[in-house]
Amino acid sequence: MYRIVEAQRYNPQVKRLTVEAPRVARRARPGQFVMVRVDERGERIPLTIADSDAASGCVTVIFQEVGCSTAMLGALEAGDTIADVVGPLGVPSHLEGLGRVCVVGGGLGCAIAYPQAKALFGMGAHVDIVAGFRSASLIFLEEEMRAVSHKLTVCTDDGSNGCKGLVTDILKAALEETVYDAVIAIGPLVMMKFVCLTTKPYAVPTIVSMNPIMVDGTGMCGCCRVTVGGEVKFACVDGPDFDGHLVDFDEAMRRNTIYRTQEQRSLQEHICRGEERLHAQ
Amino acid sequence: MLNKSTTKTPMPEQEPALRARNFEEVAFGYTQAQAKREAERCLRCKNKPCVSGCPVGVDIPSFVGSLAEGDTAAAADVIRRANALPAVCGRVCPQETQCEQFCVRGRNGEPVAIGRLERYTADWAMEYGEDESPTDPNGVRVAVVGSGPAGLTCAGALARLGCAVTVFEAFHKPGGVLVYGIPEFRLPKAIVAREIAQLEARGVAIETNCVVGRTVTVDELLTEGYRAVFVGSGAGLPTFMGIPGENLNGVYSANEFLTRVNLMRAFEKGAQTPIQPVRRVAVVGGGNVAMDAARCALRLGAELVSIVYRRGEQEMPARAEEIHHAREEGIAFHLLVNPVSLVGDEQGWVREIVCVEMELSEPDESGRRRPVPKEGSRVTLPVDAVVMAIGSSPNPLIRQTTPDLAANRWGCLVADETTGRTAKRGVYAGGDAVTGAATVILAMGAGQAAARAIYEDVTSGRI
């Protein structure tokens, strides 16, 4: 059992948990992830490591509640326990040699991009961050991102924070002004796809972090396969970072819908069961 | 008294039509009377040809003899001395090509049902036998990577010699292929859990959720105070055919399909791991894994499940009994056909598997006749799921993080077959990680041999 030492809710869908997992914390590097199983009947869900501290033996995950399992995880508070935390999994991000980088985060992707930005900033790189959210009420990690960047632009789809626009608009303007060694884009697949289309004419290497469906996270199930440059890769052991200009995003988007019907049903059942419990109390 | 019957005492099993819709065990096992009757078929040959066919060297005539005398406890003792997982082996060993193949009774009729007798004895021991108490510790710590058949056997044998063994398992549950691969109806998970509990009672520690190669490396284990590391990490990397359409939705590796069903128990109500509801399933391959996947698909409610195999039934690597069980349950066999592409619908879901007909030519290096496509032939099957069960290779994580551990071009670790010794001091390997996908009992034989070598090397000061 893995004990939660800290829990913080950022918005109705996004939560942060810091969990005791000393072996994982000791080795975790930016770009890696853990597989989490909430309880005995739970599924194994991949979550990016948002932060880790070898000294305290803790790892932090930030996740969005989309299905039953993440909703159950979201219901946990400090002092509760998680059945299983396995990791760190995946290849750490290759950040060496990058002097000038633009990090683009979309929604929850900001949490996944944050450790990369933090590591790069710590290594002395020039880091600009473009963070996109749907509206002002959903913004999180703003101060943390500001602290690890030279320039932070937070935009929203509806302009409710005063900066209306898509991350690709901001990025395009930045690419006109600055020559970056790399763009690191993490967010919904469709956002990553359009970031890659935006950077392509500028020939800026663009790294994306894929988050496909996984069962084991160690290269065994093969369901996380992603086509990169015409070759089939397993995101869990070959990634999750890939050259975005080579990723077949349309296939990845299609594969991510495999269990959508089952997910929605299980979430609905979970909500119903929760309501039953409330009525029973 | 010798039982002169030329056939094995039948083992009762669930009716095919009934069992094809549930996950309960197919075969019920012998009663004591049936076991005694079958044991009485044994000639107790002096030269024990059956033992030569057992990779872990169970003294078969001795345990069968005890059963014939009605002394199950004595039989259990004999088995336990050589076999750490008898209830597992009694169910999933390919006995017909091992011990039973050499049985003298098999020359004129069927051999003694050694596997069924082992199963009977092991099940009896689980119910009535006593757990073995731990051996006095000798102060030697050994790490075992992987809790499948190879790792568990190695751990059990070392613990019996007094070593302090820790088994590291990547999944949340120990058992390896016994829990993620082999379905409940062939090997109930409660049986595996009980065998593992017996190893723990003998002093074996199991650390789950630890991926050696990521969470910790082999070198770190050696510096953490483990005198030796046995790598029994199996062959878990799935193989795909590399044909068009393989990434369509609804195309699974056998590993994914079986892991969702067996380990994550997607067939049970209340389990959160999803599985797609399927109507028409094609399973590509002809081994035990293909049979397991096909029979799972049927039990999940599929209407039509087909095995698609490029050779004929004679060449299928699956056990005859598994093929027989699958046929009885209504699995369709499409033999001598090989998939060339998968076709999807507009939403990207697989809808058709396109194959060519094959014919067999001269035998290849595996001894099986090599299949060659018939020019211009074409066979298509409508499907909504395809399971690729065409083999697997060892996971690369350990060799990637242990650069001085040699691997061959298939990714299999290089180790001495009879001792498990690798070229790296203190590191041993065995089972599927060395041989590529094979059988439970061969992996156990390798685990046992490595345990002997480790003990020898430790006591002689070689490591």
XYZ file of C-alpha atoms in Angstrom:
744
model
C 0.000 0.000 0.000
C 1.200 3.484 -0.867
C 0.236 6.319 1.460
C -0.948 9.692 0.189
C 0.801 12.474 2.110
C -0.737 15.451 0.372
C -3.793 16.092 -1.777
C -4.798 19.261 -3.554
C -7.666 19.934 -5.899
C -6.907 22.414 -8.709
C -10.327 22.413 -10.317
C -13.391 20.125 -10.480
C -11.581 17.713 -12.797
C -7.926 18.082 -11.891
C -6.276 16.935 -8.683
C -2.759 16.567 -7.349
C -1.646 13.742 -5.071
C 1.737 13.262 -3.435
C 2.364 9.618 -2.594
C 5.049 7.773 -0.633
C 6.867 5.484 -3.084
C 10.571 5.590 -2.143
C 11.949 3.256 -4.824
C 10.125 5.220 -7.534
C 11.121 8.619 -6.130
C 14.789 7.634 -6.044
C 14.988 7.059 -9.803
C 12.261 9.232 -11.326
C 13.371 11.620 -14.085
C 11.322 14.140 -16.094
C 9.198 12.485 -18.759
C 8.661 9.228 -16.876
C 5.404 7.853 -15.545
C 3.944 5.462 -13.001
C 1.215 2.850 -13.274
C -1.311 3.251 -10.488
C -3.988 0.828 -9.327
C -6.408 2.398 -6.873
C -7.694 -0.760 -5.185
C -8.019 -4.522 -5.555
C -10.542 -4.371 -8.371
C -8.993 -1.363 -10.044
C -7.427 -1.110 -13.481
C -3.833 -0.076 -14.026
C -3.709 3.553 -15.113
C -0.631 5.395 -16.404
C 0.037 8.799 -14.806
C 2.967 11.072 -15.551
C 5.236 11.881 -12.623
C 4.765 15.611 -12.075
C 7.411 15.859 -9.373
C 9.559 13.595 -7.249
C 11.745 13.941 -4.190
C 14.248 11.228 -3.402
C 14.842 12.623 0.097
C 11.244 12.335 1.232
C 10.608 9.292 -0.974
C 7.545 10.890 -2.517
C 6.238 11.230 -6.050
C 3.554 13.638 -7.193
C 0.963 12.979 -9.857
C -1.521 15.426 -11.332
C -4.421 13.848 -13.156
C -7.777 14.543 -14.700
C -10.879 12.617 -13.706
C -12.182 11.135 -16.926
C -13.365 7.625 -16.059
C -14.362 5.592 -13.042
C -10.784 4.784 -11.974
C -9.531 8.370 -12.074
C -12.728 9.482 -10.311
C -12.003 6.991 -7.525
C -8.427 8.241 -7.330
C -9.753 11.797 -7.199
C -11.890 10.929 -4.193
C -8.800 10.094 -2.114
C -7.294 12.490 0.415
C -4.098 12.753 2.486
C -3.812 9.728 4.767
C -5.618 7.403 2.335
C -3.705 4.695 0.516
C -3.363 3.496 -3.086
C -2.999 -0.254 -3.725
C -0.150 -0.046 -6.243
C 2.311 2.484 -7.633
C 4.850 1.062 -10.128
C 7.659 2.944 -11.766
C 9.371 4.995 -12.864
C 8.435 3.773 -16.337
C 9.269 5.035 -19.805
C 12.425 6.635 -21.141
C 13.349 9.923 -19.397
C 13.138 12.983 -21.650
C 16.363 13.845 -23.476
C 16.935 17.426 -22.361
C 20.724 17.691 -22.611
C 22.060 20.221 -25.064
C 18.868 22.229 -25.360
C 19.695 25.897 -24.833
C 16.504 27.626 -25.905
C 13.199 25.852 -25.604
C 9.527 26.619 -25.902
C 7.356 24.383 -23.720
C 3.730 24.204 -24.784
C 1.164 22.746 -22.401
C -2.529 22.228 -22.959
C -4.811 21.733 -19.954
C -3.634 18.758 -17.955
C -0.632 18.620 -20.298
C 0.780 21.597 -18.383
C 1.277 19.285 -15.406
C 3.109 16.797 -17.596
C 5.248 19.479 -19.261
C 6.070 21.193 -15.970
C 8.842 18.757 -14.834
C 10.557 19.138 -18.216
C 10.418 22.936 -18.012
C 11.656 22.826 -14.430
C 14.565 20.532 -15.317
C 15.559 22.632 -18.346
C 15.349 25.871 -16.358
C 17.474 24.246 -13.656
C 20.053 23.274 -16.304
C 20.322 26.930 -17.342
C 18.300 26.777 -20.550
C 16.190 29.649 -21.776
C 12.624 28.455 -21.267
C 9.461 30.052 -22.634
C 6.178 28.454 -21.658
C 2.883 28.698 -23.492
C 0.039 27.251 -21.432
C -3.488 26.887 -22.733
C -6.678 26.226 -20.805
C -10.350 26.242 -21.708
C -11.173 29.064 -19.293
C -9.701 31.047 -16.405
C -11.319 28.904 -13.712
C -9.394 25.852 -14.941
C -5.918 27.398 -14.771
C -3.498 25.653 -12.422
C 0.281 25.586 -11.766
C 0.520 29.195 -13.017
C 2.933 30.362 -10.309
C 5.013 27.193 -10.542
C 5.323 27.567 -14.321
C 6.213 31.236 -13.996
C 9.009 30.336 -11.576
C 10.687 28.000 -14.086
C 10.371 30.120 -17.228
C 11.706 33.330 -18.692
C 8.386 34.092 -20.275
C 5.041 32.514 -19.456
C 1.980 33.091 -21.615
C -1.285 31.676 -20.329
C -4.081 31.784 -22.862
C -7.666 30.548 -22.676
C -10.140 29.416 -25.317
C -12.763 31.874 -24.076
C -10.438 34.721 -23.152
C -11.718 34.747 -19.575
C -8.209 35.441 -18.234
C -7.719 38.336 -20.647
C -5.605 36.382 -23.142
C -7.864 34.735 -25.706
C -6.376 32.343 -28.202
C -4.989 28.940 -28.962
C -1.504 27.847 -27.925
C -0.656 27.473 -31.612
C -1.383 31.199 -32.218
C 0.956 32.240 -29.396
C 3.550 29.678 -30.488
C 3.485 30.877 -34.090
C 4.171 34.439 -32.965
C 7.015 33.220 -30.747
C 8.531 31.187 -33.581
C 8.600 34.343 -35.716
C 10.696 36.096 -33.078
C 12.864 33.386 -31.579
C 14.913 30.504 -32.900
C 14.295 27.600 -30.532
C 16.404 24.440 -30.269
C 13.235 22.527 -29.578
C 9.552 22.792 -28.841
C 8.165 20.420 -26.212
C 4.414 20.021 -26.632
C 2.232 18.130 -24.199
C -1.532 18.141 -24.151
C -4.482 16.614 -25.947
C -3.524 14.685 -29.110
C -5.268 17.182 -31.345
C -3.319 20.046 -29.757
C -0.013 18.211 -30.160
C -0.876 17.485 -33.768
C -1.494 21.155 -34.515
C 1.598 22.274 -32.609
C 3.614 19.932 -34.833
C 1.955 21.354 -37.953
C 2.820 24.852 -36.655
C 6.496 24.095 -35.994
C 7.045 22.072 -39.160
C 7.595 25.061 -41.517
C 10.125 26.462 -39.034
C 11.945 23.101 -38.912
C 12.066 23.211 -35.128
C 12.487 19.763 -33.550
C 9.255 19.090 -31.698
C 8.984 16.582 -28.892
C 5.581 15.271 -27.875
C 4.593 13.005 -24.988
C 2.143 10.272 -25.971
C -0.365 8.918 -23.484
C -2.035 5.946 -25.172
C -4.060 3.181 -23.555
C -1.818 0.839 -21.562
C -2.265 -2.243 -19.408
C 1.124 -3.050 -17.928
C 3.429 -0.163 -18.880
C 6.494 -2.420 -19.225
C 6.333 -3.445 -22.890
C 4.197 -6.506 -22.445
C 0.694 -5.797 -23.683
C 1.518 -3.884 -26.844
C -1.703 -1.880 -26.766
C 0.192 1.415 -26.449
C 1.555 1.060 -29.978
C 2.134 4.283 -31.833
C 3.297 4.636 -35.418
C 6.356 6.902 -35.588
C 7.996 7.504 -38.941
C 6.221 4.446 -40.336
C 7.513 2.168 -37.572
C 5.445 0.696 -34.747
C 6.717 1.780 -31.311
C 5.497 0.931 -27.837
C 4.962 4.207 -25.957
C 5.685 2.583 -22.583
C 9.215 1.378 -23.344
C 10.235 3.322 -26.481
C 8.571 6.570 -25.307
C 6.486 8.275 -24.073
C 8.462 11.090 -25.800
C 8.624 10.969 -29.594
C 9.557 13.213 -32.497
C 6.191 14.870 -33.086
C 6.873 15.438 -36.773
C 6.969 11.649 -37.269
C 3.980 10.620 -35.123
C 0.806 9.366 -36.823
C -1.602 11.440 -34.722
C -4.734 10.409 -36.589
C -4.087 6.768 -35.771
C -3.260 7.641 -32.146
C -6.502 9.608 -31.800
C -8.465 6.712 -33.203
C -6.793 4.169 -30.912
C -7.537 6.315 -27.850
C -11.264 5.868 -28.475
C -11.164 2.049 -28.151
C -12.736 1.938 -24.697
C -14.648 5.207 -24.775
C -18.079 3.535 -24.569
C -17.024 1.301 -21.672
C -15.342 4.226 -19.915
C -18.424 6.412 -20.094
C -20.613 3.572 -18.858
C -18.312 2.783 -15.938
C -18.114 6.450 -14.970
C -21.901 6.692 -15.105
C -22.226 3.579 -12.928
C -19.648 4.993 -10.538
C -21.603 8.249 -10.224
C -24.833 6.296 -9.688
C -23.249 4.158 -6.990
C -21.907 7.320 -5.337
C -25.380 8.834 -5.341
C -26.831 5.656 -3.879
C -24.309 5.859 -1.074
C -25.221 9.504 -0.462
C -28.913 8.654 -0.283
C -28.188 5.789 2.070
C -26.382 8.067 4.519
C -2.534 -55.261 -7.955
C -1.878 -54.202 -11.524
C -4.642 -52.456 -13.407
C -4.340 -53.924 -16.902
C -6.537 -51.358 -18.658
C -4.883 -50.038 -21.814
C -6.560 -46.659 -21.409
C -6.173 -43.938 -18.781
C -8.798 -43.708 -16.070
C -11.000 -40.930 -17.442
C -10.989 -37.608 -15.596
C -14.424 -36.051 -15.207
C -14.811 -32.623 -16.800
C -17.461 -29.974 -17.420
C -19.715 -30.489 -20.441
C -18.332 -28.526 -23.423
C -21.519 -26.526 -24.036
C -21.693 -25.477 -20.402
C -18.017 -24.708 -19.830
C -17.757 -22.665 -23.043
C -19.744 -19.974 -21.206
C -18.036 -19.977 -17.825
C -14.530 -19.479 -16.460
C -14.629 -22.409 -14.042
C -12.095 -25.177 -14.332
C -12.676 -27.552 -17.242
C -11.446 -30.740 -15.558
C -12.569 -31.717 -12.063
C -9.611 -33.933 -11.132
C -9.555 -37.503 -9.855
C -11.241 -38.804 -6.721
C -9.069 -40.894 -4.415
C -10.519 -44.115 -5.864
C -9.842 -42.957 -9.424
C -6.301 -41.925 -8.532
C -5.618 -45.273 -6.868
C -7.014 -47.150 -9.848
C -4.889 -45.155 -12.284
C -1.782 -45.472 -10.085
C -2.239 -49.227 -10.201
C -1.493 -49.101 -13.925
C 2.156 -48.196 -13.155
C 4.658 -51.019 -13.681
C 7.212 -49.417 -11.313
C 9.978 -49.941 -13.830
C 13.431 -50.199 -12.260
C 15.061 -47.941 -14.842
C 12.310 -45.265 -14.496
C 12.141 -44.050 -18.118
C 9.434 -41.504 -17.203
C 11.801 -39.598 -14.886
C 14.157 -38.868 -17.776
C 11.287 -36.987 -19.407
C 10.705 -34.706 -16.390
C 12.714 -31.467 -16.492
C 12.644 -31.196 -12.693
C 13.255 -34.913 -12.080
C 10.252 -35.927 -9.965
C 10.683 -39.552 -8.791
C 7.541 -40.601 -10.612
C 7.377 -44.367 -9.901
C 7.899 -43.651 -6.211
C 5.028 -41.154 -5.913
C 2.727 -43.197 -8.121
C 3.573 -46.263 -6.044
C 2.577 -44.471 -2.849
C -0.743 -43.548 -4.453
C -1.328 -47.163 -5.436
C -0.787 -48.063 -1.779
C -3.256 -45.376 -0.781
C -0.607 -43.199 0.923
C -1.184 -39.748 -0.589
C 0.901 -37.986 2.061
C 3.957 -40.012 1.094
C 3.276 -39.281 -2.583
C 3.065 -35.562 -1.830
C 6.413 -35.686 -0.019
C 8.109 -37.286 -2.996
C 6.768 -34.678 -5.416
C 7.533 -31.748 -3.151
C 11.200 -32.700 -3.014
C 11.586 -31.969 -6.741
C 8.710 -29.729 -7.742
C 7.870 -26.354 -6.193
C 4.609 -25.978 -8.160
C 3.015 -29.433 -8.448
C -0.617 -28.280 -8.628
C 0.376 -26.014 -11.513
C 2.370 -28.699 -13.332
C -0.375 -31.258 -12.864
C -2.615 -28.943 -14.834
C -0.520 -27.240 -17.492
C 2.526 -29.447 -18.176
C 2.629 -30.997 -21.641
C 2.878 -34.444 -20.011
C 2.234 -36.248 -23.271
C 5.557 -35.026 -24.671
C 7.455 -35.358 -21.383
C 7.139 -37.986 -18.640
C 4.210 -39.806 -20.228
C 5.965 -40.093 -23.566
C 8.492 -42.490 -22.012
C 5.986 -44.555 -20.004
C 6.274 -48.254 -20.867
C 2.500 -48.640 -20.642
C 2.282 -46.237 -23.568
C 3.798 -48.830 -25.910
C 0.618 -50.825 -25.840
C -2.197 -48.399 -25.145
C -2.163 -45.143 -23.217
C 0.610 -44.241 -20.770
C -0.068 -43.862 -17.058
C -1.817 -40.490 -16.475
C 1.150 -39.097 -14.536
C -0.022 -35.506 -14.894
C -3.471 -36.225 -13.538
C -1.945 -38.155 -10.625
C 0.376 -35.261 -9.856
C -2.592 -32.915 -9.882
C -4.548 -35.202 -7.557
C -1.626 -35.446 -5.119
C -0.914 -31.713 -5.134
C -4.559 -30.803 -4.606
C -4.753 -33.286 -1.736
C -1.619 -31.797 -0.178
C -3.063 -28.293 -0.417
C -6.126 -29.442 1.427
C -4.606 -31.769 4.028
C -0.846 -31.519 3.857
C 1.296 -29.445 6.174
C 3.344 -26.474 5.049
C 7.041 -27.090 5.064
C 8.850 -25.129 7.749
C 11.708 -22.781 6.790
C 15.268 -24.134 6.606
C 17.897 -22.671 8.965
C 19.293 -19.561 7.287
C 22.808 -19.673 5.856
C 23.137 -15.891 5.596
C 23.262 -15.766 1.801
C 20.911 -13.298 0.121
C 19.781 -13.971 -3.438
C 17.567 -11.810 -5.669
C 15.243 -13.410 -8.167
C 13.842 -11.309 -11.004
C 10.366 -12.383 -12.052
C 7.843 -14.499 -10.173
C 6.874 -16.844 -12.974
C 7.631 -20.565 -13.057
C 11.421 -20.121 -13.452
C 11.744 -17.524 -10.697
C 9.473 -19.259 -8.206
C 11.220 -22.602 -8.687
C 14.644 -21.044 -8.287
C 13.468 -19.161 -5.186
C 11.901 -22.271 -3.655
C 14.988 -24.394 -4.215
C 17.325 -21.744 -2.765
C 15.087 -21.172 0.251
C 15.160 -24.897 0.935
C 18.964 -24.637 0.988
C 18.742 -21.846 3.568
C 19.241 -18.784 1.355
C 17.296 -15.584 2.036
C 15.529 -15.034 -1.269
C 13.662 -11.947 -2.457
C 11.623 -12.243 -5.629
C 11.004 -9.018 -7.565
C 7.822 -8.852 -9.612
C 6.818 -6.046 -11.997
C 3.090 -6.670 -11.715
C 1.000 -6.160 -8.582
C 0.491 -9.889 -8.234
C 3.086 -12.685 -8.303
C 2.880 -15.675 -10.637
C 3.990 -14.273 -13.988
C 2.492 -16.125 -16.929
C 0.595 -18.360 -14.503
C -1.586 -15.397 -13.520
C -1.606 -13.130 -16.564
C -1.429 -15.722 -19.321
C -3.040 -19.022 -18.418
C -6.799 -18.656 -18.000
C -8.767 -19.451 -14.871
C -10.556 -22.403 -16.519
C -7.231 -24.141 -17.116
C -5.397 -23.032 -13.986
C -7.446 -21.422 -11.195
C -5.665 -18.411 -9.732
C -6.459 -19.644 -6.214
C -4.214 -22.645 -6.902
C -1.341 -20.391 -7.972
C -1.885 -18.170 -4.926
C -1.746 -21.191 -2.642
C 1.473 -22.502 -4.173
C 3.022 -19.049 -3.755
C 1.812 -18.872 -0.152
C 3.644 -22.154 0.501
C 6.860 -20.649 -0.866
C 6.373 -17.631 1.386
C 5.847 -19.945 4.362
C 9.213 -21.440 3.457
C 10.762 -17.988 3.799
C 10.701 -16.555 0.271
C 10.007 -12.798 0.255
C 8.125 -11.330 -2.696
C 8.327 -7.656 -3.634
C 5.648 -6.754 -6.170
C 5.471 -3.504 -8.190
C 9.204 -3.547 -8.797
C 10.298 -3.438 -12.432
C 13.913 -4.593 -12.555
C 15.523 -2.518 -15.279
C 13.517 0.565 -14.314
C 12.719 0.679 -10.581
C 16.042 -0.933 -9.732
C 18.836 -2.410 -11.885
C 20.572 -5.780 -11.670
C 23.820 -4.017 -10.718
C 22.093 -2.167 -7.898
C 20.736 -5.452 -6.560
C 24.294 -6.829 -6.520
C 25.531 -3.786 -4.608
C 22.531 -3.892 -2.262
C 23.951 -7.080 -0.788
C 22.508 -9.835 -2.940
C 25.272 -12.366 -3.637
C 23.548 -13.570 -6.794
C 20.766 -12.446 -9.102
C 18.683 -14.949 -11.052
C 16.922 -13.387 -14.040
C 13.727 -15.275 -14.836
C 11.896 -12.398 -16.430
C 10.195 -14.455 -19.130
C 9.362 -13.594 -22.707
C 6.723 -10.933 -22.407
C 7.327 -8.758 -25.456
C 4.549 -9.452 -27.939
C 5.212 -10.154 -31.602
C 3.080 -8.668 -34.358
C 3.036 -9.765 -37.972
C 3.864 -6.388 -39.490
C 0.926 -6.576 -41.911
C -1.265 -3.629 -42.953
C -4.119 -2.848 -40.579
C -2.521 -4.298 -37.465
C -3.010 -1.069 -35.516
C -6.739 -0.944 -36.227
C -8.996 -0.778 -33.179
C -9.929 -4.267 -32.061
C -6.544 -5.841 -32.835
C -4.940 -7.207 -29.687
C -1.723 -8.960 -28.807
C -2.495 -12.203 -26.972
C -0.686 -10.688 -23.978
C -3.030 -7.719 -23.839
C -6.136 -9.807 -24.346
C -5.160 -12.451 -21.788
C -3.865 -9.921 -19.250
C -7.111 -7.984 -19.375
C -9.091 -11.177 -18.903
C -6.920 -13.194 -16.490
C -4.890 -10.809 -14.377
C -7.250 -7.844 -14.473
C -10.291 -10.146 -14.430
C -12.215 -8.190 -17.054
C -14.700 -11.094 -17.217
C -15.946 -10.451 -13.684
C -18.671 -8.010 -12.875
C -17.224 -5.078 -10.970
C -13.729 -5.338 -12.451
C -12.735 -1.935 -13.791
C -10.426 -3.033 -16.589
C -12.492 -2.855 -19.766
C -12.641 -5.373 -22.567
C -14.371 -4.717 -25.836
C -17.519 -6.822 -26.355
C -16.786 -9.112 -29.282
C -18.974 -11.086 -31.673
C -16.609 -12.584 -34.238
C -13.022 -13.123 -33.221
C -10.057 -14.487 -35.141
C -7.057 -15.680 -33.156
C -3.894 -15.922 -35.228
C -1.507 -18.693 -34.124
C -1.494 -22.382 -33.237
C 0.087 -22.620 -29.785
C -1.366 -22.980 -26.309
C -1.589 -19.196 -26.037
C -3.763 -19.084 -29.163
C -6.058 -21.796 -27.720
C -6.262 -19.905 -24.418
C -7.139 -16.634 -26.148
C -9.754 -18.291 -28.363
C -11.407 -20.048 -25.455
C -11.410 -16.838 -23.388
C -13.072 -14.968 -26.260
C -15.769 -17.635 -26.389
C -16.361 -17.365 -22.659
C -16.633 -13.572 -22.937
C -19.675 -14.162 -25.130
C -18.343 -14.198 -28.688
C -20.595 -15.936 -31.203
C -17.916 -17.196 -33.525
C -14.277 -17.725 -32.619
C -11.769 -18.921 -35.201
C -8.209 -20.098 -34.984
C -6.233 -18.968 -38.021
C -3.024 -20.984 -38.431
C -0.623 -21.170 -41.324
C 0.242 -24.840 -40.928
C -1.947 -27.931 -40.369
C -3.243 -29.423 -37.146
C -0.355 -31.923 -36.999
C 2.101 -29.022 -36.870
C 0.277 -27.023 -34.208
C 2.502 -26.413 -31.192
C -0.493 -26.476 -28.816
C -1.063 -29.533 -26.633
C -3.374 -32.091 -28.223
C -5.652 -31.854 -25.186
C -6.037 -28.088 -25.583
C -6.853 -28.415 -29.285
C -9.354 -31.135 -28.429
C -10.969 -29.008 -25.696
C -11.146 -25.996 -28.013
C -12.807 -28.053 -30.758
C -15.315 -29.523 -28.327
C -16.256 -26.027 -27.213
C -16.982 -24.959 -30.773
C -13.891 -23.026 -31.839
C -13.603 -23.025 -35.658
C -10.222 -23.985 -37.135
C -8.986 -22.308 -40.293
C -5.835 -24.223 -41.052
C -3.250 -23.651 -43.766
C -4.166 -19.983 -44.101
C -2.011 -16.993 -43.267
C -3.215 -13.393 -42.715
C -1.853 -10.840 -45.166
C -3.857 -7.779 -44.139
C -6.579 -6.498 -41.852
C -9.305 -4.271 -43.202
C -11.155 -1.734 -41.091
C -14.362 0.276 -41.278
C -14.628 4.053 -41.535
C -14.222 4.448 -37.759
C -11.010 2.441 -37.821
C -12.347 -0.785 -36.294
C -11.154 -4.076 -37.732
C -13.868 -5.744 -39.821
C -12.146 -8.308 -41.992
C -9.092 -10.489 -41.923
C -7.656 -11.258 -45.344
C -5.577 -14.434 -45.676
C -3.824 -16.495 -48.319
C -4.020 -20.270 -48.462
C -0.838 -22.122 -47.644
C 0.635 -25.472 -48.514
C 3.390 -27.361 -46.735
C 6.764 -27.994 -48.294
C 9.958 -29.506 -46.855
C 10.595 -29.428 -43.094
C 12.461 -26.334 -41.838
C 14.952 -26.057 -38.950
C 12.105 -26.503 -36.415
C 11.359 -29.890 -37.980
C 7.926 -28.741 -39.080
C 7.012 -28.579 -42.744
C 7.455 -25.059 -44.013
C 4.285 -23.301 -45.144
C 4.363 -21.510 -48.508
C 1.560 -19.347 -49.901
C -0.556 -20.598 -52.805
C -0.331 -18.064 -55.613
C -3.502 -16.103 -56.171
C -5.459 -17.651 -53.302
C -7.518 -15.502 -50.960
C -9.673 -16.243 -47.917
C -11.457 -13.560 -45.917
C -13.205 -13.798 -42.560
C -15.496 -11.125 -41.116
C -14.313 -10.153 -37.605
C -14.697 -7.466 -34.975
C -11.593 -8.478 -33.049
C -8.291 -10.116 -33.933
C -5.880 -11.546 -31.374
C -2.267 -12.006 -32.456
C -0.901 -15.075 -30.678
C 2.196 -15.693 -32.775
C 4.825 -15.675 -30.059
C 6.770 -13.311 -27.855
C 10.353 -12.459 -27.044
C 12.132 -11.349 -23.857
C 11.483 -7.852 -22.578
C 14.455 -5.537 -23.325
C 14.437 -3.561 -20.049
C 16.971 -5.731 -18.211
C 19.504 -6.059 -21.018
C 19.193 -2.326 -21.768
C 20.162 -1.428 -18.192
C 22.706 -4.224 -17.692
C 25.088 -3.589 -20.597
C 27.495 -6.399 -19.704
C 24.757 -9.027 -19.918
C 24.924 -10.630 -23.369
C 21.837 -11.273 -25.493
C 21.435 -12.973 -28.849
C 19.780 -11.453 -31.910
C 16.304 -12.462 -30.670
C 16.881 -10.596 -27.414
C 17.295 -13.800 -25.408
C 19.861 -13.630 -22.609
C 22.923 -15.782 -23.122
C 23.319 -18.273 -20.278
C 24.636 -21.793 -19.847
C 21.715 -24.138 -20.364
C 22.595 -26.564 -17.599
C 23.580 -24.054 -14.898
C 22.028 -20.735 -15.872
C 25.427 -19.042 -15.429
C 25.883 -15.915 -17.551
C 29.200 -14.310 -18.425
C 28.500 -11.697 -15.735
C 29.713 -12.686 -12.283
C 26.887 -13.370 -9.861
C 24.176 -13.194 -12.529
C 22.226 -16.265 -13.661
C 19.338 -16.529 -16.073
C 16.830 -19.136 -17.138
C 13.384 -19.852 -18.483
C 11.815 -17.961 -21.355
C 14.237 -15.033 -20.841
C 16.927 -17.388 -22.177
C 15.065 -19.805 -24.428
C 12.294 -17.581 -25.768
C 8.700 -18.624 -25.208
C 8.606 -22.276 -24.068
C 6.741 -24.247 -21.419
C 6.157 -23.847 -17.684
C 8.027 -27.034 -16.833
C 11.101 -26.214 -18.923
C 11.298 -22.842 -17.184
C 11.018 -24.630 -13.851
C 13.810 -27.012 -14.830
C 16.013 -24.022 -15.637
C 15.135 -22.321 -12.341
C 16.035 -25.438 -10.418
C 19.329 -25.928 -12.257
C 20.276 -22.296 -11.626
C 19.487 -22.658 -7.917
C 21.898 -25.592 -7.722
C 24.605 -23.628 -9.559
C 24.107 -20.551 -7.380
C 24.419 -22.609 -4.207
C 27.477 -24.375 -5.547
C 29.119 -21.089 -6.567
C 28.340 -19.454 -3.229
C 29.611 -22.361 -1.128
C 32.745 -22.804 -3.228
C 33.498 -19.090 -2.984
C 33.250 -18.569 -6.731
C 30.871 -15.649 -6.196
